[in-house]
Short mmCIF file of C-alpha atoms and ligand atoms in Angstrom, two decimals:
data_model
loop_
_atom_site.label_atom_id
_atom_site.label_comp_id
_atom_site.label_asym_id
_atom_site.label_seq_id
_atom_site.Cartn_x
_atom_site.Cartn_y
_atom_site.Cartn_z
CA UNK L 164 0.00 0.00 0.00
CA UNK L 165 1.38 3.46 -0.90
CA UNK L 166 1.78 6.16 1.75
CA UNK L 167 -1.17 8.05 0.24
CA UNK L 168 -3.33 4.91 0.40
CA UNK L 169 -2.31 4.32 4.03
CA UNK L 170 -3.34 7.89 4.89
CA UNK L 171 -6.72 7.42 3.20
CA UNK L 172 -7.31 4.21 5.15
CA UNK L 173 -6.30 5.82 8.44
CA UNK L 174 -8.58 8.86 8.12
CA UNK L 175 -11.46 6.84 6.69
CA UNK L 176 -11.38 4.32 9.51
CA UNK L 177 -11.02 7.05 12.13
CA UNK L 178 -14.09 8.86 10.79
CA UNK L 179 -16.17 5.67 10.80
CA UNK L 180 -15.83 5.57 14.59
CA UNK L 181 -18.19 8.59 14.75
CA UNK L 182 -20.97 6.37 13.41
CA UNK L 183 -23.23 5.00 16.16
CA UNK L 184 -26.22 2.69 16.34
CA UNK L 185 -29.64 3.97 15.24
CA UNK L 186 -28.17 6.54 12.83
CA UNK L 187 -29.04 7.49 9.26
CA UNK L 188 -25.68 7.66 7.50
CA UNK L 189 -24.61 9.42 4.31
CA UNK L 190 -21.97 7.45 2.42
CA UNK L 191 -19.49 9.50 0.40
CA UNK L 192 -17.82 8.70 -2.90
CA UNK L 193 -14.15 8.37 -3.80
CA UNK L 194 -11.06 6.47 -2.77
CA UNK L 195 -10.92 7.96 0.77
CA UNK L 196 -14.62 7.71 1.64
CA UNK L 197 -14.28 4.10 0.45
CA UNK L 198 -12.31 3.20 3.57
CA UNK L 199 -14.93 4.79 5.83
CA UNK L 200 -17.67 2.77 4.11
CA UNK L 201 -15.62 -0.43 4.46
CA UNK L 202 -15.17 0.21 8.18
CA UNK L 203 -18.86 1.01 8.68
CA UNK L 204 -19.61 -2.30 6.94
CA UNK L 205 -17.26 -4.11 9.30
CA UNK L 206 -18.71 -2.45 12.44
CA UNK L 207 -22.22 -3.34 11.27
CA UNK L 208 -21.36 -6.92 10.34
CA UNK L 209 -19.76 -7.49 13.75
CA UNK L 210 -22.81 -6.10 15.57
CA UNK L 211 -20.86 -3.18 17.06
CA UNK L 212 -23.35 -0.78 15.50
CA UNK L 213 -26.99 -1.77 14.96
CA UNK L 214 -30.12 -0.41 13.35
CA UNK L 215 -28.43 1.88 10.85
CA UNK L 216 -29.64 2.99 7.44
CA UNK L 217 -27.41 4.40 4.72
CA UNK L 218 -27.92 6.81 1.81
CA UNK L 219 -25.11 6.44 -0.77
CA UNK L 220 -23.92 9.45 -2.78
CA UNK L 221 -23.39 7.58 -6.06
CA UNK L 222 -24.29 4.40 -7.89
CA UNK L 223 -20.70 3.29 -7.31
CA UNK L 224 -21.01 3.68 -3.53
CA UNK L 225 -24.47 2.10 -3.59
CA UNK L 226 -22.98 -1.02 -5.19
CA UNK L 227 -20.23 -1.11 -2.55
CA UNK L 228 -22.75 -0.72 0.28
CA UNK L 229 -24.83 -3.57 -1.16
CA UNK L 230 -21.73 -5.81 -1.35
CA UNK L 231 -21.03 -5.03 2.30
CA UNK L 232 -24.61 -5.84 3.31
CA UNK L 233 -25.33 -2.34 4.62
CA UNK L 234 -29.04 -1.46 4.90
CA UNK L 235 -30.00 1.28 2.45
CA UNK L 236 -32.67 3.94 2.59
CA UNK L 237 -33.56 7.06 0.57
CA UNK L 238 -34.90 10.58 0.93
CA UNK L 239 -38.51 9.44 0.46
CA UNK L 240 -38.22 7.49 3.72
CA UNK L 241 -35.72 9.65 5.63
CA UNK L 242 -35.19 13.36 5.04
CA UNK L 243 -32.51 13.92 7.68
CA UNK L 244 -29.07 12.31 7.84
CA UNK L 245 -27.31 12.08 11.21
CA UNK L 246 -23.79 11.88 9.86
CA UNK L 247 -22.10 11.84 6.46
CA UNK L 248 -18.50 10.88 5.79
CA UNK L 249 -17.13 12.00 2.45
CA UNK L 250 -13.88 12.96 0.76
CA UNK L 251 -12.82 16.19 -0.92
CA UNK L 252 -10.42 17.37 -3.60
CA UNK L 253 -9.30 20.57 -1.88
CA UNK L 254 -9.95 21.93 1.63
CA UNK L 255 -9.20 25.46 2.80
CA UNK L 256 -8.59 26.77 6.32
CA UNK L 257 -12.29 27.64 6.79
CA UNK L 258 -13.21 24.02 5.90
CA UNK L 259 -14.69 25.09 2.58
CA UNK L 260 -14.22 22.49 -0.13
CA UNK L 261 -13.89 21.74 -3.79
CA UNK L 262 -15.55 18.40 -4.48
CA UNK L 263 -16.59 16.43 -7.53
CA UNK L 264 -13.31 14.96 -8.73
CA UNK L 265 -15.13 11.64 -8.74
CA UNK L 266 -18.13 13.16 -10.51
CA UNK L 267 -20.65 12.70 -7.68
CA UNK L 268 -20.92 16.35 -6.60
CA UNK L 269 -24.67 16.71 -7.14
CA UNK L 270 -25.80 13.82 -4.95
CA UNK L 271 -22.96 14.60 -2.55
CA UNK L 272 -24.22 18.15 -2.05
CA UNK L 273 -27.82 17.01 -1.62
CA UNK L 274 -26.58 14.63 1.07
CA UNK L 275 -24.31 17.24 2.69
CA UNK L 276 -27.17 19.75 2.92
CA UNK L 277 -29.43 17.12 4.52
CA UNK L 278 -26.79 16.10 7.09
CA UNK L 279 -26.62 17.19 10.71
CA UNK L 280 -22.88 16.52 10.60
CA UNK L 281 -20.53 16.33 7.63
CA UNK L 282 -17.13 14.78 8.28
CA UNK L 283 -14.56 15.15 5.51
CA UNK L 284 -11.68 12.69 5.27
CA UNK L 285 -8.50 13.60 3.43
CA UNK L 286 -4.92 12.62 2.85
CA UNK L 287 -2.16 15.22 3.09
CA UNK L 288 -2.48 16.41 -0.52
CA UNK L 289 -5.96 17.91 -0.03
CA UNK L 290 -5.20 20.70 2.45
CA UNK L 291 -4.74 24.07 0.81
CA UNK L 292 -4.49 27.72 1.87
CA UNK L 293 -6.87 28.87 -0.85
CA UNK L 294 -9.35 26.90 -2.95
CA UNK L 295 -8.45 26.75 -6.62
CA UNK L 296 -4.72 26.42 -5.94
CA UNK L 297 -4.74 22.71 -6.76
CA UNK L 298 -8.07 21.92 -8.41
CA UNK L 299 -10.45 23.18 -11.04
CA UNK L 300 -14.08 23.42 -9.90
CA UNK L 301 -16.26 20.61 -11.29
CA UNK L 302 -19.53 22.09 -12.53
CA UNK L 303 -22.45 19.84 -13.48
CA UNK L 304 -24.47 21.13 -16.45
CA UNK L 305 -27.40 19.78 -18.40
CA UNK L 306 -26.24 18.60 -21.85
CA UNK L 307 -28.58 21.10 -23.59
CA UNK L 308 -26.75 24.04 -21.99
CA UNK L 309 -23.10 23.03 -22.33
CA UNK L 310 -22.20 25.67 -24.94
CA UNK L 311 -23.91 28.59 -23.25
CA UNK L 312 -22.68 27.72 -19.75
CA UNK L 313 -19.11 27.24 -21.05
CA UNK L 314 -19.32 30.80 -22.40
CA UNK L 315 -20.68 32.05 -19.06
CA UNK L 316 -17.89 30.33 -17.08
CA UNK L 317 -15.28 31.77 -19.46
CA UNK L 318 -16.78 35.22 -18.89
CA UNK L 319 -16.04 34.70 -15.16
CA UNK L 320 -12.40 34.04 -16.06
CA UNK L 321 -12.35 30.22 -16.05
CA UNK L 322 -10.48 27.88 -18.35
CA UNK L 323 -13.15 25.31 -19.07
CA UNK L 324 -12.78 21.67 -20.03
CA UNK L 325 -15.60 19.24 -20.75
CA UNK L 326 -14.83 16.12 -18.69
CA UNK L 327 -14.14 13.01 -20.75
CA UNK L 328 -13.52 9.37 -19.90
CA UNK L 329 -10.15 7.76 -20.66
CA UNK L 330 -11.63 6.38 -23.90
CA UNK L 331 -12.42 9.93 -25.06
CA UNK L 332 -16.19 9.70 -24.57
CA UNK L 333 -17.95 12.46 -22.65
CA UNK L 334 -18.24 11.67 -18.94
CA UNK L 335 -21.89 11.27 -17.91
CA UNK L 336 -22.91 11.74 -14.26
CA UNK L 337 -25.32 9.53 -12.30
CA UNK L 338 -28.01 12.14 -13.09
CA UNK L 339 -27.19 12.02 -16.84
CA UNK L 340 -25.49 15.40 -16.97
CA UNK L 341 -22.04 16.59 -18.14
CA UNK L 342 -19.23 18.10 -16.07
CA UNK L 343 -17.29 21.25 -16.99
CA UNK L 344 -14.02 21.29 -15.04
CA UNK L 345 -13.50 25.02 -14.61
CA UNK L 346 -10.16 26.43 -13.56
CA UNK L 347 -10.64 29.87 -11.97
CA UNK L 348 -7.10 30.00 -10.56
CA UNK L 349 -6.89 30.88 -6.86
CA UNK L 350 -10.43 31.65 -5.70
CA UNK L 351 -10.38 34.85 -3.63
CA UNK L 352 -14.03 34.75 -2.59
CA UNK L 353 -15.48 31.19 -2.64
CA UNK L 354 -18.93 32.32 -1.42
CA UNK L 355 -19.26 34.85 -4.21
CA UNK L 356 -18.21 32.33 -6.85
CA UNK L 357 -20.75 29.83 -5.52
CA UNK L 358 -23.42 32.55 -5.76
CA UNK L 359 -22.49 33.34 -9.37
CA UNK L 360 -22.64 29.64 -10.29
CA UNK L 361 -25.98 29.12 -8.56
CA UNK L 362 -27.59 31.86 -10.71
CA UNK L 363 -27.46 29.87 -13.96
CA UNK L 364 -30.32 27.66 -15.11
CA UNK L 365 -28.08 25.30 -17.09
CA UNK L 366 -25.78 24.70 -14.13
CA UNK L 367 -27.36 22.01 -12.01
CA UNK L 368 -24.75 22.14 -9.24
CA UNK L 369 -21.16 23.10 -8.60
CA UNK L 370 -18.33 21.59 -6.60
CA UNK L 371 -17.97 24.52 -4.16
CA UNK L 372 -19.06 23.22 -0.74
CA UNK L 373 -19.21 26.35 1.41
CA UNK L 374 -20.05 26.28 5.11
CA UNK L 375 -21.23 22.67 5.08
CA UNK L 376 -18.34 20.86 6.81
CA UNK L 377 -18.35 20.24 10.57
CA UNK L 378 -15.10 18.32 10.88
CA UNK L 379 -12.11 17.45 8.72
CA UNK L 380 -10.03 14.40 9.57
CA UNK L 381 -6.75 14.71 7.67
CA UNK L 382 -3.05 14.05 7.74
CA UNK L 383 -0.52 16.87 8.03
CA UNK L 384 3.22 16.41 8.60
CA UNK L 385 2.56 12.68 9.03
CA UNK L 386 0.14 13.31 11.92
CA UNK L 387 -3.57 12.72 12.05
CA UNK L 388 -5.43 15.90 12.86
CA UNK L 389 -9.06 16.86 13.33
CA UNK L 390 -10.14 20.34 12.31
CA UNK L 391 -13.46 21.85 13.39
C1 5RP V 639 -16.39 12.63 -5.65
C2 5RP V 639 -15.68 13.46 -4.66
C3 5RP V 639 -14.59 12.81 -3.90
O1 5RP V 639 -14.93 12.79 -2.55
C4 5RP V 639 -13.32 13.59 -4.12
O2 5RP V 639 -13.06 13.61 -5.52
C5 5RP V 639 -12.14 12.96 -3.38
O3 5RP V 639 -11.87 11.70 -3.92
P1 5RP V 639 -10.67 10.82 -3.42
O4 5RP V 639 -10.93 10.48 -1.99
O5 5RP V 639 -10.67 9.63 -4.33
O6 5RP V 639 -9.41 11.64 -3.57
O7 5RP V 639 -15.95 14.62 -4.46
O8 5RP V 639 -17.32 13.37 -6.37
#
């Protein structure tokens, strides 16, 4: 296992310990949240936590949860999530995030907004002084509006790239939309950018997660730290 993989496992497993019996749990997507889901599966299988129900943030995570035998629910049955554990692509000092590297930003934000507590798990590479230093912002658009929203994002100063799969085909999200990876450079005012992105009809959701995170469990200088 690489050092990065070890860090992901460490933070994921640590975060899973916040899950208790009788909770509704939001399951994140990505290679770090994966370890939290695995651990939750283990705690459930061994009877250490009981009577839980999970809402996965992607079809990928749903399949994993099914393999692990985790009980699933949805927003028709439960409208409030006790705790969600998810990953992030970039995290600033105010615990604002860029998410969506794995393409699940829309369901992830729905889940984050419905959660009483959002715990973000991250290896060392994710911590950043300012959002936009390391990552472009993934922006989910309806296929009909790709051209016009690309022009809008460019007018805000972004370099815009339509996300493609390795085979060159356009990447399609779980909700059948496209993603425009939009590089704004260092983002001086994340809240304002989120506002400008939320104004557009063709933009379904964006990867700016502002003011949603309660706790970050991460590695810095080889030490596990918890930021609140
Ligand atoms: C998926 C996400 C992921 O949580 C984010 O991309 C981090 O992934 P990883 O843990 O694999 O680095 O937002 O949409």
